[in-house]
Short mmCIF file of C-alpha atoms in Angstrom, two decimals:
data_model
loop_
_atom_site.label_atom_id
_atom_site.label_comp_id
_atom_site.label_asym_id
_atom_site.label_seq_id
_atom_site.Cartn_x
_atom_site.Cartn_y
_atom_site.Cartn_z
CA UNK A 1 -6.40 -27.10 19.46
CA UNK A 2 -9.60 -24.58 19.57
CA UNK A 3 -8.29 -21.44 17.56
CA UNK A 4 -9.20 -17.88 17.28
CA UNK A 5 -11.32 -18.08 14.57
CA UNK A 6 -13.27 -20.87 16.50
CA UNK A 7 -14.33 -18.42 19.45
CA UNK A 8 -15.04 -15.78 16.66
CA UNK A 9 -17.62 -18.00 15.38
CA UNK A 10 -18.91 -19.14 18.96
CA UNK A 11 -19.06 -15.37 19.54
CA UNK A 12 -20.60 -14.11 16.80
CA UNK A 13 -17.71 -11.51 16.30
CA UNK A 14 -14.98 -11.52 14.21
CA UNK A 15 -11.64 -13.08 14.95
CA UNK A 16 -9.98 -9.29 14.77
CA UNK A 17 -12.35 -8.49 17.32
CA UNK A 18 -11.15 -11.64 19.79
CA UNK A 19 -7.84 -10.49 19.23
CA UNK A 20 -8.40 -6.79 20.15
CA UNK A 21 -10.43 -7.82 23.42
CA UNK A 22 -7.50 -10.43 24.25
CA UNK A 23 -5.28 -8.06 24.04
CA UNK A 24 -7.19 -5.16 25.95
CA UNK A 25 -7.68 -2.62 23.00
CA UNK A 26 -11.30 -3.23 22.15
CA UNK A 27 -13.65 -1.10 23.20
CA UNK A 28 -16.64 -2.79 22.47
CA UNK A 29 -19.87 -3.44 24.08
CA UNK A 30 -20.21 -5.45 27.45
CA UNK A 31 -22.55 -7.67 25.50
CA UNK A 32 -20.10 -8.38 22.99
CA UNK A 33 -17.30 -8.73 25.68
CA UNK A 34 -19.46 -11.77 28.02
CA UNK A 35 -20.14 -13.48 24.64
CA UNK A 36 -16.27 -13.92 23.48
CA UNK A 37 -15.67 -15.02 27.56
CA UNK A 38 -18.17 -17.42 27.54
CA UNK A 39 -16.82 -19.02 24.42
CA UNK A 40 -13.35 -19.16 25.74
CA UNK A 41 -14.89 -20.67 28.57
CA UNK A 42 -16.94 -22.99 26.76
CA UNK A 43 -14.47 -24.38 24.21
CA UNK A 44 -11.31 -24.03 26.53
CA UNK A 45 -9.73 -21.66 24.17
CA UNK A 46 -5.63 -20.92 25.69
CA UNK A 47 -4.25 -17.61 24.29
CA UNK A 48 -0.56 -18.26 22.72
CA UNK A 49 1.14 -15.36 24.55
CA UNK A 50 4.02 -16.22 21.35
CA UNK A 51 1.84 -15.35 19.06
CA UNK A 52 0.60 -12.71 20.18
CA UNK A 53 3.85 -11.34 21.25
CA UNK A 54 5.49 -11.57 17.60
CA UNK A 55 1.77 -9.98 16.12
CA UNK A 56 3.48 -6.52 18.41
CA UNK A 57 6.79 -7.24 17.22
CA UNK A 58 7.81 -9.37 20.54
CA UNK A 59 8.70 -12.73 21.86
CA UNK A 60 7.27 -12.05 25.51
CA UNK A 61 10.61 -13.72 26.49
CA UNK A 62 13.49 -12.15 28.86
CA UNK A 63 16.99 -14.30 28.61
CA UNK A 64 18.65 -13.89 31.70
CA UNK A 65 22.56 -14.52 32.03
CA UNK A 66 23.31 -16.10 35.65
CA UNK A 67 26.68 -17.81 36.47
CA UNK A 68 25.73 -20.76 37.73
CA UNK A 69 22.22 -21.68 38.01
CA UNK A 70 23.25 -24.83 40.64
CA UNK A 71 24.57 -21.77 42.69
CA UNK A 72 21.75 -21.30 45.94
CA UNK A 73 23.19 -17.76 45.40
CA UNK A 74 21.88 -17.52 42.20
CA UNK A 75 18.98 -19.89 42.76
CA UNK A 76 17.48 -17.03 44.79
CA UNK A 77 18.07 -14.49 42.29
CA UNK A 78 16.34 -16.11 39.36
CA UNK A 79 13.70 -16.90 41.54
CA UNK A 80 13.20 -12.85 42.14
CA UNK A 81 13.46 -12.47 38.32
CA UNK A 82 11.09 -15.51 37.47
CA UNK A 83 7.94 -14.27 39.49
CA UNK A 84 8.51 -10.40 38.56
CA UNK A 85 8.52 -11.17 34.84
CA UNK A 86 5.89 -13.85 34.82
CA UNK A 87 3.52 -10.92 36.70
CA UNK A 88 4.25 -9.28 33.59
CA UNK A 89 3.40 -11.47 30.99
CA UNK A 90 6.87 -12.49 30.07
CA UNK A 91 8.86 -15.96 30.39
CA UNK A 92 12.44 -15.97 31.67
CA UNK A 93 14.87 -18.14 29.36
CA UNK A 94 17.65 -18.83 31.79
CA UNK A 95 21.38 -19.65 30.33
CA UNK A 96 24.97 -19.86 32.56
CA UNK A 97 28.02 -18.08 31.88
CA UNK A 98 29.93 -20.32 34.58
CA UNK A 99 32.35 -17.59 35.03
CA UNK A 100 33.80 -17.71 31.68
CA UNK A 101 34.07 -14.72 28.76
CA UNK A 102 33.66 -17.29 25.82
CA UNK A 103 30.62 -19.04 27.56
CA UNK A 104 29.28 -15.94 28.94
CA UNK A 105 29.68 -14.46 25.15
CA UNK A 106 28.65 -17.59 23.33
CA UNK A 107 25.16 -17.60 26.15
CA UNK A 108 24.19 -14.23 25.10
CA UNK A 109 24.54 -15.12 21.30
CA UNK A 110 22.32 -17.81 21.85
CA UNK A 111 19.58 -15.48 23.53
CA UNK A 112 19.89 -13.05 21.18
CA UNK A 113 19.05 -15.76 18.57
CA UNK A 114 15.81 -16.84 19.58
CA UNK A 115 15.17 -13.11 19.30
CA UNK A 116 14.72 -12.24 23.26
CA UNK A 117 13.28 -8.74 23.95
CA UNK A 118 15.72 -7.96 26.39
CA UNK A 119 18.81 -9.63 28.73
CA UNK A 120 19.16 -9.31 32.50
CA UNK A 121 23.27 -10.12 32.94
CA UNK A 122 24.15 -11.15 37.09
CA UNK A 123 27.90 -10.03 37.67
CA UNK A 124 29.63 -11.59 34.96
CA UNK A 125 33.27 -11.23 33.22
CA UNK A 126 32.47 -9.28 30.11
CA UNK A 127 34.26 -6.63 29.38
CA UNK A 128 32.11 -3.27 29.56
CA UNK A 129 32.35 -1.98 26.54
CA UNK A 130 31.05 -5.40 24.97
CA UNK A 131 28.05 -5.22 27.01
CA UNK A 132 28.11 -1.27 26.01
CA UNK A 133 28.18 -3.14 22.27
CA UNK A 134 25.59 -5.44 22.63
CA UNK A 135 22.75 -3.29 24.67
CA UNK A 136 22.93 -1.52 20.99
CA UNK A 137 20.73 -4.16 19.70
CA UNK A 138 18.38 -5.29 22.89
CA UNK A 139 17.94 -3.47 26.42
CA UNK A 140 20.43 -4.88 28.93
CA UNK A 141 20.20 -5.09 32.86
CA UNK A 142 23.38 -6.07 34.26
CA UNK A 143 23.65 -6.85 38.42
CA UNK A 144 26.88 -6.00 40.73
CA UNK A 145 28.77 -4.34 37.90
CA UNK A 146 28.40 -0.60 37.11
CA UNK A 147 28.32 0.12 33.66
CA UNK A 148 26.09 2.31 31.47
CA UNK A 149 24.64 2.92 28.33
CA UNK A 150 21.58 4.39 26.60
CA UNK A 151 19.47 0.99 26.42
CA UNK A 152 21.94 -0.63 29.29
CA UNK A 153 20.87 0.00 33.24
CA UNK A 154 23.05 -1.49 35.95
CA UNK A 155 23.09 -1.15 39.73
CA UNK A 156 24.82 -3.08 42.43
CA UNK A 157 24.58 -3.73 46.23
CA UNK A 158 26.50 -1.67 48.85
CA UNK A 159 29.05 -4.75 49.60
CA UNK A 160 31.58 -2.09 51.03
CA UNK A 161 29.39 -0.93 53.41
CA UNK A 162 28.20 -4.34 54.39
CA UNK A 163 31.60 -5.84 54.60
CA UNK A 164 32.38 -2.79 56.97
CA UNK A 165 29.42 -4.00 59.14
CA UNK A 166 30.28 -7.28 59.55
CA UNK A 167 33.64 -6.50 60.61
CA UNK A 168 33.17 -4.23 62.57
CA UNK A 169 30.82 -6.43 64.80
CA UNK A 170 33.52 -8.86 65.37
CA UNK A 171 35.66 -5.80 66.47
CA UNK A 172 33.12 -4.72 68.94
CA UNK A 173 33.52 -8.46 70.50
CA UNK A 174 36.84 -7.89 71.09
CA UNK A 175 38.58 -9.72 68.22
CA UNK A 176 41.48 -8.26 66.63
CA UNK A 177 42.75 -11.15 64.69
CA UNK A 178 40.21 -11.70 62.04
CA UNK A 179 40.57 -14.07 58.82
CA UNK A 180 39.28 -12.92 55.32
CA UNK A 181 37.66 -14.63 53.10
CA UNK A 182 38.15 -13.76 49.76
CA UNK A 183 36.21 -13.93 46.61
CA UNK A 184 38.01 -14.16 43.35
CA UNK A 185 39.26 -10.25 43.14
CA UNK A 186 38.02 -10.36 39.17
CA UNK A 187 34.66 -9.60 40.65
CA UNK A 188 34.11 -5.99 41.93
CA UNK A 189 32.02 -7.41 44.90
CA UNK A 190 34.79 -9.18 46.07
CA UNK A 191 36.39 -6.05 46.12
CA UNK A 192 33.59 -3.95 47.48
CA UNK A 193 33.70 -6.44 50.59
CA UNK A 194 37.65 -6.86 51.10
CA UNK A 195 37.49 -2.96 51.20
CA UNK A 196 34.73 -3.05 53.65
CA UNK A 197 36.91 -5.38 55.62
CA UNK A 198 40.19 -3.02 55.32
CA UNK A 199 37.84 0.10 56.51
CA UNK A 200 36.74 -1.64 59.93
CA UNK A 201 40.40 -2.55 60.62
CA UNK A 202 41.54 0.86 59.70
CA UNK A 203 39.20 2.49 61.73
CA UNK A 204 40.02 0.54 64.56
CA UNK A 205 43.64 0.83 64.19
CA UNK A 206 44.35 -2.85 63.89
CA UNK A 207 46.94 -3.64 61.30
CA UNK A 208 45.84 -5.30 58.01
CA UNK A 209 47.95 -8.74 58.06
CA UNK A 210 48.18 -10.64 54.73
CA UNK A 211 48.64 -13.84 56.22
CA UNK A 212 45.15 -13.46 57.35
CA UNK A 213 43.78 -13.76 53.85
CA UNK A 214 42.84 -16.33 52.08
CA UNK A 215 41.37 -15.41 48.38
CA UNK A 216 39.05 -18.35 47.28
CA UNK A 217 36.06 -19.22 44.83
CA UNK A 218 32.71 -18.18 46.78
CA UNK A 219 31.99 -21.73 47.32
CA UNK A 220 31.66 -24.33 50.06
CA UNK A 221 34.94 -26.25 49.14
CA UNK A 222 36.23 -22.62 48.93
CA UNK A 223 35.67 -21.84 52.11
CA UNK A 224 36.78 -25.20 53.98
CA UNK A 225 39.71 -25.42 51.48
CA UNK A 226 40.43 -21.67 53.18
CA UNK A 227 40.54 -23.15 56.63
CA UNK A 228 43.34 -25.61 55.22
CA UNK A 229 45.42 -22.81 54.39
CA UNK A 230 44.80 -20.93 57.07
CA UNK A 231 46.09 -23.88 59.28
CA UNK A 232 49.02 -24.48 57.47
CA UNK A 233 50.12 -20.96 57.73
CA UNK A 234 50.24 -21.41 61.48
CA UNK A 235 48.58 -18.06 62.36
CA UNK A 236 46.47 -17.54 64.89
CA UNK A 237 42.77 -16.02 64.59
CA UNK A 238 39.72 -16.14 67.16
CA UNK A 239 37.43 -14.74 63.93
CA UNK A 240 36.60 -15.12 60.34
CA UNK A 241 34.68 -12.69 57.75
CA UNK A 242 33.86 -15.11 55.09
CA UNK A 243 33.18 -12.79 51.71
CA UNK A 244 29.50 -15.06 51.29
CA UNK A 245 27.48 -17.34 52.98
CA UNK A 246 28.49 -20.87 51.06
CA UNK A 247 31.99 -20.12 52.12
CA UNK A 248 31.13 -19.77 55.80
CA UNK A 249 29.35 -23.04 55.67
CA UNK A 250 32.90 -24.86 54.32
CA UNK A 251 34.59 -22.89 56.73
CA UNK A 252 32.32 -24.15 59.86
CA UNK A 253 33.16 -28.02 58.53
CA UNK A 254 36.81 -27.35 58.45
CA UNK A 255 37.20 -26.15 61.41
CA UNK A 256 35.12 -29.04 62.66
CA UNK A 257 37.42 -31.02 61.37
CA UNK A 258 40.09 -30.02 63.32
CA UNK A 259 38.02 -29.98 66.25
CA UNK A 260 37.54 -26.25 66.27
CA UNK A 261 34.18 -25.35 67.69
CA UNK A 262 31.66 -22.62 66.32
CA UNK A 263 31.31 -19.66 68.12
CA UNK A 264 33.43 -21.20 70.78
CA UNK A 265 36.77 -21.50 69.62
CA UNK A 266 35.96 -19.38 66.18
CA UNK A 267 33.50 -16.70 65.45
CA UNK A 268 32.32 -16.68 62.43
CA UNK A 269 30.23 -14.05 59.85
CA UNK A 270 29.17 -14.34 56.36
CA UNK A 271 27.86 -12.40 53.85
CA UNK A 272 24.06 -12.77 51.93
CA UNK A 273 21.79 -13.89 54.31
CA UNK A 274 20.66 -17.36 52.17
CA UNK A 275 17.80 -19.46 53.07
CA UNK A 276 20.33 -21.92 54.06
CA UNK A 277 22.04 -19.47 56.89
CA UNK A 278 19.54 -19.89 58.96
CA UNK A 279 19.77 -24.18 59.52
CA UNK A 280 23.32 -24.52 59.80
CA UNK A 281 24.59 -25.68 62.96
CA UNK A 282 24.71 -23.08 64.27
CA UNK A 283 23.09 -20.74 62.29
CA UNK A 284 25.19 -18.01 61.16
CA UNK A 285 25.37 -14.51 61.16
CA UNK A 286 25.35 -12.91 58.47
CA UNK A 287 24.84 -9.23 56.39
CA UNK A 288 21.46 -9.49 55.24
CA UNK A 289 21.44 -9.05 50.93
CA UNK A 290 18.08 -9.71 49.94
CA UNK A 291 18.90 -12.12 46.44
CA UNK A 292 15.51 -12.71 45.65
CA UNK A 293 14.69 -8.42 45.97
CA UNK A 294 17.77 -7.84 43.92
CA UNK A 295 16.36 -10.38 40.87
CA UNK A 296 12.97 -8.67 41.36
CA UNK A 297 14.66 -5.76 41.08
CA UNK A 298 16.79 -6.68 38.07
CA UNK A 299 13.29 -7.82 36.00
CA UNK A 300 11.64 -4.40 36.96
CA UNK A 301 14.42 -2.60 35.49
CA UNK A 302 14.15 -4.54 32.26
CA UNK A 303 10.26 -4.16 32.36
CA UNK A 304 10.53 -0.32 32.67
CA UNK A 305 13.57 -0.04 29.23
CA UNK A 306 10.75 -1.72 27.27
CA UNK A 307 8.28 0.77 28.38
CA UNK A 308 10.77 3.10 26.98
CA UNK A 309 11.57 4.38 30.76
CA UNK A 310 14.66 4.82 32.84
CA UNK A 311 14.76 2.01 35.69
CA UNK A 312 14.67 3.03 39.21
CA UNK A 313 15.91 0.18 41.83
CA UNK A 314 15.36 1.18 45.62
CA UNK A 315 18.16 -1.98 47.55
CA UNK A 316 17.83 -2.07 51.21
CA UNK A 317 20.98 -1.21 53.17
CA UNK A 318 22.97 -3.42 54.08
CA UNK A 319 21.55 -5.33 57.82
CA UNK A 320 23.44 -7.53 60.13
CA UNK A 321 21.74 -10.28 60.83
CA UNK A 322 22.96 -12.07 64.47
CA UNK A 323 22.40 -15.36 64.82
CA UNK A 324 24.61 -17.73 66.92
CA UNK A 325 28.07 -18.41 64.78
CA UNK A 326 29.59 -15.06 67.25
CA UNK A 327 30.48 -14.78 70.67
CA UNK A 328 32.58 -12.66 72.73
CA UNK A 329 36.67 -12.94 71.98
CA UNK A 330 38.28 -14.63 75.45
CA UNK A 331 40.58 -12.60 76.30
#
C-alpha cells in the first residue's frame, strides 16, 4: 500500500504538505501542486477518506435507520440518500428497525458505536422524546414523523393532501362506494392518508362506512389479504384507495383471483408512485411521492446540521399520476 509519506518523497514536499493539498487547505505553489499529482498518479496513491476523516474529528460515515431495506419503498429512499451523501464525501451505513422499538433502539446503538457523524431515521416507532434524547449526542434527520430538537430536523410528505387527491378522482368517476386501504394506524402517514380519504368523502357528502375499511401492513400480502376481507364482508364497492403502491399490487391479484377485472369491474388507486407502478398489468394510478427526492432530501438535511446550519427541504406536492387501473363507475 503506497502511503503518504511515499508521495512526500516522490514530491519533494513534506507529507504535512500532501495532507494539506489532499484536503484543500494548502495554498501552495502550482509547481508544488502538479508535482504531488503526478506522484499520486505515478505510484497509484488512494486517499483513506477514514483517516482523514478521524485526523478532523470524523468518520465520513452517515448511519441511516430504514425499516426494511427488502422494502422497494425503502429501496428507493436509500437510494436518494446513498448518491446525495456519496456527492459529499460520506458513506451511508444502512441498518433496519423492521418496525420494532427494541430493534429500532438496539440499530441506533449500534451506529452510534462505530462513532457515525450523524443518523438519518425513515418513519420509525420511537418514541419522540427518545429521539429528542439521542439527537443530544449526534445530529438526527428523521422522515414522516414531526419532531424537533436543537441538533434533530424532521419533515414529512403532505399524505393528507395526497390521499384527498386520490379520492377525490375516483369521486369525480362517479364512484361512491370506495374501499380503504389501511396502513397500520401506529404510523402518522397512515393517518395523514385515511384523513385524506375521510376529507374527499366529506366533501362530497358520501357517508364514511366502516365496513369499507380494511387496516393492513403496507405490503403486497397486505393488500390481497384486504381483498379477502373485503369479500367476506359481503359489501359491495366499484373502487379501492389502497394507502401505498405494494398494497394495490396484492389487491389487483386478489381480485384476479376471484375473477374481478382491473379497471373493469374495480378501479383501483395507490399511493407512491414506485418504479414498479408503472409495469403492472395494468399500470396503476397512483399519487406521485417522489422516494428517491425525499432520501436526497433527508441526506441534505443531515449534510447542512454538520455544517452547523438549519436544513431546508423543498417536497413537491402531492401529483396524481393516471395511468390505466381507473375507469368510469357504470352506473
Amino acid at each position: 500500500m503506497v502511503t503518504l509519506e511515499q508521495v512526500a518523497a516522490r514530491a519533494g514536499v513534506s507529507p504535512s504538505t500532501v495532507s494539506r493539498i489532499l484536503n484543500g487547505t494548502a495554498t501552495v505553489s502550482e509547481l508544488k501542486r502538479a508535482a504531488v499529482d503526478e506522484a499520486i498518479r505515478t505510484l497509484g496513491f488512494r486517499p483513506n477518506p477514514v483517516a482523514r476523516g478521524l485526523a478532523g474529528g470524523r468518520t465520513m460515515s452517515i448511519g441511516v435507520v430504514t425499516q426494511r431495506i427488502s422494502s422497494p419503498f425503502y429501496g428507493e429512499a436509500l437510494s436518494g440518500i446513498e448518491v446525495e451523501l456519496e456527492s459529499a464525501g460520506y458513506v451511508p451505513l444502512f441498518v433496519s428497525g423492521n418496525w420494532n422499538e427494541a430493534d429500532e433502539r438496539k440499530a441506533i446503538e449500534t451506529l452510534l458505536s462505530r462513532r457515525v457523524d450523524g443518523v438519518i431515521v425513515l418513519a420509525g416507532r420511537l418514541d419522540n422524546r427518545e429521539l429528542e434524547a439521542l439527537s443530544d449526542s449526534v445530529p438526527m434527520v428523521v422522515v414522516g414523523r414531526q419532531v424537533a430538537g436543537e441538533r434533530l430536523f424532521s419533515f414529512s410528505f403532505d399524505n393528507r393532501a395526497g390521499a384527498r387527491l386520490a379520492t377525490e378522482h375516483l369521486i369525480s368517476l362517479g364512484h361512491r362506494r370506495i374501499a380503504l386501504l389501511l396502513g397500520d394506524l401506529i404510523h402518522d402517514d397512515a393517518i395523514d392518508r385515511q384523513n385524506g380519504y375521510f376529507d374527499a368523502l366529506a366533501a362530497a357528502g358520501i357517508p364514511v362506512e366502516q365496513e369499507l375499511i380494511v387496516q393492513s401492513d403496507y405490503t403486497e400480502a397486505g393488500g390481497m389479504l384486504s381483498v379477502s376481507r373485503l369479500m367476506e364482508r359481503d359489501v359491495a364497492f366499484s373502487a379501492i384507495f389502497s394507502s401505498n403502491d405494494q398494497m394495490a399490487y396484492g389487491a389487483i391479484l386478489g381480485l384476479a383471483r376471484r375473477n374481478l377485472r382491473v379497471p373493469d369491474d374495480v378501479s383501483i388507486v395507490g399511493f407512491d408512485d414506485l418504479i414498479m407502478s408503472r409495469y403492472t398489468m395494468p399500470p396503476l394510478s397512483t399519487v406521485r411521492h417522489s422516494v428517491y427526492e425525499t432520501g436526497a432530501q433527508a441526506a441534505g438535511a443531515m449534510l447542512s446540521l454538520l455544517r452547523g446550519e438549519r436544513p431546508t427541504v423543498q417536497l413537491a406536492a402531492p401529483e396524481l399520476v393516471l395511468r390505466e387501473s381507473v375507469r368510469r363507475a357504470i352506473r
